[in-house]
Coordinates of C-alpha atoms in Angstrom, one line a residue:
Chain A
M1 CA -4.4 -29.5 24.7
L2 CA -7.5 -29.6 22.5
Q3 CA -9.7 -29.0 25.5
K4 CA -8.3 -25.5 26.2
T5 CA -10.9 -22.9 25.3
W6 CA -8.5 -20.7 23.3
V7 CA -7.3 -23.6 21.3
K8 CA -10.9 -24.5 20.4
I9 CA -11.6 -20.9 19.4
F10 CA -8.4 -20.8 17.3
I11 CA -9.3 -24.1 15.5
W12 CA -12.8 -22.8 14.8
F13 CA -11.3 -19.5 13.5
M14 CA -8.9 -21.3 11.2
A15 CA -11.7 -23.6 9.9
I16 CA -14.0 -20.6 9.2
F17 CA -11.1 -18.7 7.6
F18 CA -10.5 -21.6 5.1
F19 CA -14.2 -21.8 4.4
F20 CA -14.2 -18.1 3.7
L21 CA -11.2 -18.5 1.4
A22 CA -12.9 -21.3 -0.5
S23 CA -16.1 -19.5 -0.9
G24 CA -14.2 -16.3 -1.9
V25 CA -12.4 -18.2 -4.6
V26 CA -15.6 -19.8 -5.9
I27 CA -17.3 -16.4 -6.0
S28 CA -14.3 -14.9 -7.8
V29 CA -14.3 -17.6 -10.4
L30 CA -18.1 -17.7 -11.0
R31 CA -18.9 -14.0 -10.8
P32 CA -19.6 -11.9 -13.8
G33 CA -16.4 -10.8 -15.6
P34 CA -14.3 -8.0 -14.4
S35 CA -15.6 -4.5 -15.2
E36 CA -13.5 -1.8 -16.8
N37 CA -13.1 -0.4 -13.3
E38 CA -11.8 -3.6 -11.8
A39 CA -9.4 -4.2 -14.6
M40 CA -8.0 -0.7 -14.1
S41 CA -7.6 -1.1 -10.4
F42 CA -6.0 -4.4 -11.0
M43 CA -3.4 -2.8 -13.2
M44 CA -3.0 0.2 -10.9
G45 CA -2.5 -2.2 -8.0
M46 CA 0.1 -4.2 -9.8
M47 CA 1.9 -0.9 -10.7
S48 CA 1.9 0.2 -7.1
A49 CA 3.2 -3.2 -6.0
M50 CA 6.1 -2.8 -8.4
D51 CA 6.7 0.7 -7.2
S52 CA 6.5 0.3 -3.5
S53 CA 6.8 -3.3 -2.6
M54 CA 9.2 -6.1 -3.1
M55 CA 7.8 -7.1 -6.5
G56 CA 9.7 -4.3 -8.2
V57 CA 12.9 -5.0 -6.3
A58 CA 12.7 -8.7 -7.1
M59 CA 12.4 -7.9 -10.8
N60 CA 15.8 -6.2 -10.7
I61 CA 17.7 -9.2 -9.5
E62 CA 19.9 -9.0 -12.6
H63 CA 21.3 -5.7 -11.3
D64 CA 21.8 -6.8 -7.7
N65 CA 25.3 -8.4 -7.4
A66 CA 24.9 -9.7 -3.9
L67 CA 21.7 -11.5 -4.7
Q68 CA 23.2 -12.8 -7.9
A69 CA 26.0 -14.2 -5.8
V70 CA 23.5 -15.9 -3.4
I71 CA 21.5 -17.5 -6.3
A72 CA 24.7 -18.6 -8.0
L73 CA 25.9 -20.1 -4.7
S74 CA 22.6 -22.0 -4.2
A75 CA 22.7 -23.2 -7.9
S76 CA 26.2 -24.4 -7.4
I77 CA 25.5 -26.3 -4.2
A78 CA 22.2 -27.8 -5.6
L79 CA 23.8 -30.6 -7.6
P80 CA 26.3 -31.8 -4.9
V81 CA 23.5 -31.6 -2.3
M82 CA 21.2 -33.7 -4.5
V83 CA 23.9 -36.3 -5.1
L84 CA 24.8 -36.4 -1.3
S85 CA 21.1 -36.8 -0.5
V86 CA 20.7 -39.7 -2.8
A87 CA 23.6 -41.3 -1.1
A88 CA 22.3 -40.4 2.4
G89 CA 18.8 -41.7 1.5
I90 CA 20.2 -45.1 0.5
G91 CA 22.4 -45.0 3.5
I92 CA 19.5 -44.4 5.9
R93 CA 17.4 -47.0 4.2
L94 CA 20.2 -49.6 4.7
W95 CA 20.7 -48.4 8.2
Q96 CA 17.1 -48.9 9.0
R97 CA 16.9 -52.3 7.4
R98 CA 20.0 -53.7 9.2
D99 CA 18.1 -53.6 12.5
R100 CA 14.9 -54.9 11.2
N101 CA 16.4 -58.1 9.8
V102 CA 18.3 -59.0 12.9
Chain B
M1 CA -23.7 -39.3 5.1
F2 CA -24.9 -36.8 7.7
D3 CA -22.9 -38.4 10.5
K4 CA -23.4 -36.8 13.9
K5 CA -19.6 -36.5 14.2
K6 CA -19.4 -34.4 11.1
L7 CA -22.3 -32.1 12.2
N8 CA -20.0 -29.1 12.7
F9 CA -18.5 -29.5 9.3
W10 CA -21.9 -29.7 7.6
R11 CA -23.0 -26.7 9.5
L12 CA -20.0 -24.6 8.2
A13 CA -20.5 -26.0 4.7
F14 CA -24.1 -25.1 4.5
I15 CA -23.6 -21.6 5.9
F16 CA -20.8 -20.9 3.5
T17 CA -22.6 -22.5 0.5
G18 CA -25.6 -20.4 1.2
F19 CA -23.4 -17.3 1.6
T20 CA -21.7 -18.0 -1.7
L21 CA -24.9 -18.6 -3.6
L22 CA -26.5 -15.5 -2.2
V23 CA -23.5 -13.3 -3.2
L24 CA -23.4 -14.9 -6.7
V25 CA -27.1 -14.4 -7.3
Y26 CA -26.8 -10.8 -6.1
L27 CA -23.8 -10.1 -8.3
W28 CA -25.4 -11.6 -11.4
N29 CA -28.7 -9.6 -10.8
S30 CA -27.1 -6.3 -10.1
P31 CA -26.8 -3.9 -13.0
Q32 CA -23.8 -5.0 -15.1
E33 CA -21.0 -2.6 -15.6
P34 CA -19.5 -2.7 -19.1
K35 CA -17.3 -5.7 -19.2
S36 CA -13.6 -5.3 -19.6
K37 CA -12.0 -6.9 -22.7
M38 CA -8.7 -7.4 -20.9
M39 CA -7.8 -9.0 -17.6
G40 CA -10.7 -11.3 -17.7
E41 CA -8.5 -14.3 -17.1
S42 CA -6.2 -15.1 -14.2
M43 CA -2.6 -14.2 -14.4
G44 CA -1.5 -17.7 -15.1
N45 CA -4.1 -18.0 -17.9
M46 CA -3.1 -14.7 -19.4
M47 CA 0.6 -15.8 -19.4
K48 CA -0.4 -19.1 -20.9
Q49 CA -2.2 -17.4 -23.8
M50 CA 0.6 -14.9 -24.3
H51 CA 3.6 -17.2 -24.0
V52 CA 2.9 -20.8 -23.3
T53 CA 0.7 -21.8 -26.1
N54 CA 3.4 -22.2 -28.7
M55 CA 6.3 -23.2 -26.6
T56 CA 8.6 -26.1 -26.7
I57 CA 10.8 -27.6 -24.0
Y58 CA 13.8 -26.0 -25.7
D59 CA 12.3 -22.6 -25.1
L60 CA 12.1 -23.4 -21.4
L61 CA 15.8 -24.0 -21.3
T62 CA 17.0 -21.0 -23.3
S63 CA 16.7 -17.6 -21.8
E64 CA 16.2 -14.4 -23.8
R65 CA 18.9 -11.9 -23.5
E66 CA 17.4 -9.2 -25.6
K67 CA 15.2 -8.1 -22.7
Q68 CA 18.3 -6.8 -20.9
A69 CA 17.9 -3.3 -22.2
S70 CA 14.4 -2.8 -21.1
M71 CA 15.1 -4.3 -17.7
S72 CA 17.8 -1.8 -17.0
E73 CA 15.4 0.9 -17.9
M74 CA 13.0 -0.5 -15.3
H75 CA 15.8 -0.7 -12.8
S76 CA 16.3 3.1 -12.7
H77 CA 12.5 3.3 -12.3
H78 CA 12.5 1.2 -9.2
Q79 CA 14.9 3.1 -7.1
N80 CA 12.3 4.9 -5.0
Q81 CA 11.6 2.0 -2.6
S82 CA 12.5 2.5 1.0
P83 CA 15.7 0.7 2.2
I84 CA 13.8 -1.6 4.5
I85 CA 12.2 -3.1 1.4
F86 CA 15.6 -3.8 -0.1
K87 CA 16.8 -5.4 3.1
L88 CA 13.7 -7.6 3.4
N89 CA 13.9 -8.5 -0.2
F90 CA 17.5 -9.6 0.2
L91 CA 16.7 -11.5 3.4
T92 CA 13.7 -13.4 2.0
T93 CA 15.4 -14.1 -1.3
S94 CA 18.5 -15.5 0.3
I95 CA 16.5 -17.5 2.8
I96 CA 14.5 -19.1 0.1
F97 CA 17.3 -19.7 -2.4
L98 CA 19.8 -21.0 0.2
L99 CA 17.2 -23.4 1.7
L100 CA 15.8 -24.6 -1.6
P101 CA 18.7 -27.1 -2.4
F102 CA 18.4 -28.5 1.1
I103 CA 14.6 -28.9 0.8
I104 CA 15.0 -30.7 -2.5
G105 CA 17.8 -32.8 -1.0
G106 CA 15.7 -33.6 2.0
A107 CA 12.8 -34.5 -0.2
I108 CA 15.0 -36.9 -2.2
I109 CA 16.2 -38.5 1.1
L110 CA 12.6 -38.9 2.3
A111 CA 11.5 -40.3 -1.1
I112 CA 14.2 -42.9 -1.1
V113 CA 13.6 -43.8 2.5
W114 CA 9.8 -44.0 2.2
I115 CA 9.4 -45.8 -1.1
K116 CA 8.3 -49.4 -0.7
I117 CA 10.1 -51.9 -2.8
V118 CA 7.7 -54.8 -3.3
Chain C
M1 CA 1.3 -27.8 29.9
N2 CA 2.6 -30.4 27.5
V3 CA 2.9 -28.7 24.1
R4 CA 4.0 -31.1 21.3
F5 CA 6.4 -30.0 18.5
D6 CA 4.1 -31.4 15.8
F7 CA 1.1 -29.6 17.2
I8 CA 2.9 -26.3 17.1
M9 CA 4.2 -27.0 13.5
H10 CA 0.8 -27.9 12.3
W11 CA -0.8 -24.7 13.4
L12 CA 2.1 -22.4 12.5
W13 CA 1.9 -24.1 9.1
A14 CA -1.8 -23.4 9.0
I15 CA -1.4 -19.7 9.8
V16 CA 1.3 -19.2 7.3
W17 CA -0.6 -21.1 4.6
A18 CA -3.7 -19.0 5.3
L19 CA -1.8 -15.8 4.9
L20 CA -0.2 -17.1 1.7
A21 CA -3.5 -18.2 0.3
L22 CA -5.3 -15.0 1.1
S23 CA -2.7 -12.8 -0.4
G24 CA -2.0 -15.2 -3.3
F25 CA -5.6 -15.7 -4.4
G26 CA -6.1 -12.0 -4.3
M27 CA -3.4 -11.6 -6.8
V28 CA -4.6 -14.2 -9.3
G29 CA -6.5 -11.8 -11.5
A30 CA -8.9 -8.8 -11.8
K31 CA -11.9 -10.9 -10.8
H32 CA -10.2 -12.0 -7.6
G33 CA -8.9 -8.5 -6.6
W34 CA -11.7 -7.8 -4.1
L35 CA -10.2 -10.3 -1.8
V36 CA -7.3 -7.9 -1.0
N37 CA -9.1 -4.7 -2.0
F38 CA -6.7 -4.3 -5.0
N39 CA -4.0 -3.3 -2.5
Y40 CA -1.3 -5.4 -4.3
A41 CA 1.6 -3.7 -2.6
T42 CA 0.6 -5.0 0.8
A43 CA -0.5 -8.4 -0.7
D44 CA 2.8 -8.8 -2.4
F45 CA 4.7 -7.9 0.7
V46 CA 2.7 -10.3 2.9
H47 CA 3.0 -13.1 0.2
R48 CA 6.8 -12.8 0.0
L49 CA 7.4 -12.5 3.7
S50 CA 5.2 -15.5 4.5
A51 CA 6.8 -17.4 1.7
A52 CA 10.1 -17.1 3.4
V53 CA 8.6 -18.3 6.7
F54 CA 6.9 -21.1 4.8
V55 CA 10.2 -22.2 3.3
V56 CA 11.8 -22.2 6.8
L57 CA 9.0 -24.2 8.2
T58 CA 9.2 -26.7 5.4
F59 CA 13.0 -27.0 5.9
V60 CA 12.6 -27.5 9.6
S61 CA 9.9 -30.2 9.2
I62 CA 11.9 -32.0 6.5
A63 CA 15.0 -31.9 8.6
Y64 CA 13.0 -33.2 11.6
E65 CA 11.6 -36.1 9.6
V66 CA 15.0 -37.0 8.3
F67 CA 16.5 -37.1 11.8
R68 CA 13.5 -39.1 13.0
N69 CA 14.4 -41.6 10.3
I70 CA 18.0 -41.7 11.3
K71 CA 17.1 -42.3 14.9
K72 CA 14.7 -45.0 13.8
D73 CA 11.9 -43.3 15.5
T74 CA 8.7 -44.9 14.1
K75 CA 6.3 -43.2 16.5
N76 CA 3.3 -41.8 14.7
L77 CA 3.2 -38.0 14.8
A78 CA -0.5 -37.3 14.4
W79 CA -0.2 -33.6 13.9
F80 CA 2.9 -33.5 11.7
V81 CA 2.6 -31.7 8.4
I82 CA 4.6 -34.1 6.3
G83 CA 4.6 -37.9 6.4
R84 CA 4.8 -41.0 4.3
S85 CA 1.1 -41.5 3.5
G86 CA -2.3 -40.0 3.0
Y87 CA -2.8 -36.3 3.5
Q88 CA 0.7 -35.8 4.9
L89 CA 2.2 -37.1 1.7
F90 CA -0.2 -35.0 -0.4
T91 CA 0.8 -31.9 1.6
F92 CA 4.5 -32.7 1.1
I93 CA 4.1 -33.0 -2.7
T94 CA 2.0 -29.9 -3.1
T95 CA 4.4 -28.0 -0.9
L96 CA 7.4 -29.0 -3.0
I97 CA 5.6 -28.0 -6.2
L98 CA 4.5 -24.7 -4.8
I99 CA 7.9 -23.8 -3.4
I100 CA 9.8 -24.7 -6.6
T101 CA 7.4 -22.9 -9.0
G102 CA 7.3 -20.0 -6.6
A103 CA 11.0 -19.7 -6.6
L104 CA 10.9 -19.8 -10.5
I105 CA 8.4 -16.9 -10.4
W106 CA 10.5 -15.1 -7.9
I107 CA 13.5 -14.8 -10.1
C108 CA 11.4 -14.3 -13.2
S109 CA 13.7 -11.9 -14.9
E110 CA 16.4 -14.6 -15.0
F111 CA 14.2 -16.8 -17.2
N112 CA 12.2 -16.2 -20.3
M113 CA 8.6 -15.4 -19.9
S114 CA 7.2 -18.6 -21.2
A115 CA 8.9 -20.5 -18.3
V116 CA 7.4 -18.0 -15.9
G117 CA 4.0 -18.3 -17.4
F118 CA 4.2 -22.1 -17.1
A119 CA 5.3 -21.8 -13.5
L120 CA 2.5 -19.3 -12.7
L121 CA -0.1 -21.6 -14.2
I122 CA 1.1 -24.6 -12.2
H123 CA 1.4 -22.5 -9.0
E124 CA -2.2 -21.3 -9.5
Y125 CA -3.8 -24.6 -10.2
I126 CA -1.9 -26.5 -7.5
S127 CA -3.1 -23.9 -5.0
Y128 CA -6.7 -24.4 -6.0
I129 CA -6.3 -28.1 -5.5
A130 CA -4.5 -27.5 -2.2
L131 CA -7.3 -25.2 -1.0
A132 CA -9.9 -27.8 -1.9
S133 CA -7.9 -30.4 -0.1
V134 CA -7.8 -28.2 3.0
I135 CA -11.6 -28.3 3.1
W136 CA -11.4 -32.1 2.7
H137 CA -8.9 -32.2 5.5
I138 CA -11.3 -30.2 7.7
Y139 CA -14.1 -32.7 6.9
K140 CA -11.8 -35.7 7.8
K141 CA -10.6 -34.1 11.0
C142 CA -14.0 -32.6 12.0
H143 CA -13.7 -34.2 15.4
A144 CA -11.2 -31.4 16.3
L145 CA -14.0 -28.9 15.8
L146 CA -15.2 -29.3 19.4
S147 CA -18.3 -27.5 20.6
L148 CA -17.4 -24.4 22.6
K149 CA -20.3 -25.0 24.9
K150 CA -19.6 -28.5 26.3
P151 CA -16.1 -28.6 27.7
E152 CA -16.6 -32.3 28.7
A153 CA -16.8 -33.4 25.0
K154 CA -14.5 -36.3 24.4
L155 CA -11.9 -36.1 21.7
Q156 CA -11.7 -39.1 19.5
K157 CA -8.5 -40.8 18.6
G158 CA -7.6 -40.9 15.0

């Protein structure tokens, strides 16, 4: 699989991409502070994200009854699922051990 | 240290370190625009300075209700999104929040199964 | 062609993580904005959509690992994203932290702002650590970076 040319190119692409990201983050942190212009475009960009992307919609969850119901449902199943998974974890552990000791 | 097997890694590392240094030197040498007083920090740091610095655990658990009024004002403001955004928001939010308990549950199972009791 | 499940998961994970990282680091602050050209509407869109895919991938891999444990399958999955030791364990822990803090930020209007600020801070710093660890991972697994010129190059086990 790794010998295929397109896989090799893909792996190289991903490696270069992550290096690009890392150097981009280093440049962002160490560069001279944001100019007036950049701070303005940051705020404008955030405003446009609230206006025309999901950020604004997600801020209104309190007014979306269907989503409220989904979150309430997930909150209500969270505790039983956790208790069940503790039980299941112990169960699987014992199940694995039973074989090993025989 | 400069293993032959790691040659490709060091090649990438040197190219990108050089690139980063060049860009940084260029940025610090270029004429500086007037520096902004605001927004110099990352969002997390700004939030920390605004809210987290004098916070207790109790504050984490109680939620403010007085924001409600301003939020409903915002609600009317955010009605101009296209319906596809609303649908996608519903889809992604429900995927995330329905799978979240199961992810936590699975993590608990795996933690119990993986832990070595000495 | 024999395509393995863990191989596919590994690279799907890498693609989604890369998208999340690019759009996320661009949103960190005004100094980082050039990464996404201050187009936060698109960055936010990409971040949220790939977050959903990321959660689904995490769920699938956790479920797969749990079923492997039930079936007592102890075969080593070299390419799998989560596991009980080393970088797989590190990925597992950082993923859980990122998903949980991300979910807190997602429903930020439900909580007070100090909780969201705290979650944002953790989300940001964990992602820095995770990005650094990806570079470390590339260093450790450098043998996968095969030369494009020599197709006869041997892949090492490990």
